[in-house]
XYZ file of C-alpha atoms in Angstrom:
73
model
C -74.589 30.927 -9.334
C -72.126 30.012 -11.886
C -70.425 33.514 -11.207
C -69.810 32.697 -7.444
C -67.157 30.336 -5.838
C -67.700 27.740 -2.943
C -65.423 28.407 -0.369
C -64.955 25.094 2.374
C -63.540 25.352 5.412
C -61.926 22.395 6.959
C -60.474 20.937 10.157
C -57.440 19.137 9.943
C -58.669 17.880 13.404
C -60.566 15.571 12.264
C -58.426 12.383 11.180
C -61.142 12.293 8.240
C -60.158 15.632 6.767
C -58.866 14.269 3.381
C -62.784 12.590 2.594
C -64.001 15.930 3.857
C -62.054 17.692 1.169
C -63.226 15.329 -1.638
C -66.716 15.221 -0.312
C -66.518 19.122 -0.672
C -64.929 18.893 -4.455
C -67.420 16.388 -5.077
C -70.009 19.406 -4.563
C -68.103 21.760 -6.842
C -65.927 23.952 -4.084
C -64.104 26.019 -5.946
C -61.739 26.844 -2.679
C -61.458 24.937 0.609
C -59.494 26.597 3.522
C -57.955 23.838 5.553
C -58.434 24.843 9.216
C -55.270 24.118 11.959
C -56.913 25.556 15.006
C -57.975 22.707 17.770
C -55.799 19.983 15.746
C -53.839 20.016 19.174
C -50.517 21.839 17.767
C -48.530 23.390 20.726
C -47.521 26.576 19.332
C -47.831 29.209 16.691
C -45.046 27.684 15.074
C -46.448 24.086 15.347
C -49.407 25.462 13.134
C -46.982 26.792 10.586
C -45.091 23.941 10.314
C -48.171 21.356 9.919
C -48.751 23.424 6.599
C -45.970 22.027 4.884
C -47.203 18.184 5.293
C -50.332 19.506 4.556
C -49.637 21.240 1.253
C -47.694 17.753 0.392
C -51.115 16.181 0.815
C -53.040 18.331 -1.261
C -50.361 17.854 -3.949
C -50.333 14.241 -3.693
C -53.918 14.035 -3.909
C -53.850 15.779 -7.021
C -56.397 18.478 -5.361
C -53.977 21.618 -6.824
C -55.029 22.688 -10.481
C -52.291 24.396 -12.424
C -53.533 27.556 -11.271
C -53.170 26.417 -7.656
C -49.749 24.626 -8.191
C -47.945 27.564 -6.546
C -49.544 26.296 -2.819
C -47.159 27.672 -0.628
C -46.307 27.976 3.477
């Protein structure tokens, strides 16, 4: 088990996405995809542009490790 990664998938749809993504760290994800689709964003665009505030988020959070500190959009 050791050898093999949890990968999370999460909707920034719900408001409580941030407690999903420490709830899912808390359980040892080693990856968690943060999921745009049905947050309500207009256009393809929108979704592209949400990415940027949500990168910030993961960065303020302190949820990037060194290796991850190149998060981009």
């Amino acid at each position: 088990p050791a050898a093999f990664g949890i990968d999370a998938y999460v909707s920034v749809a719900d408001p409580a996405w941030p407690e999903l993504v420490e709830a899912w760290r808390a359980a040892g994800a080693t990856h968690i995809s943060l999921v745009t689709m049905g947050a309500g964003y207009g256009s393809p665009s929108a979704h592209v542009e949400s990415l940027g505030a949500l990168a910030e988020t993961v960065r303020a959070a302190g949820w990037a490790t060194a290796r991850e500190s190149s998060i981009t959009c």
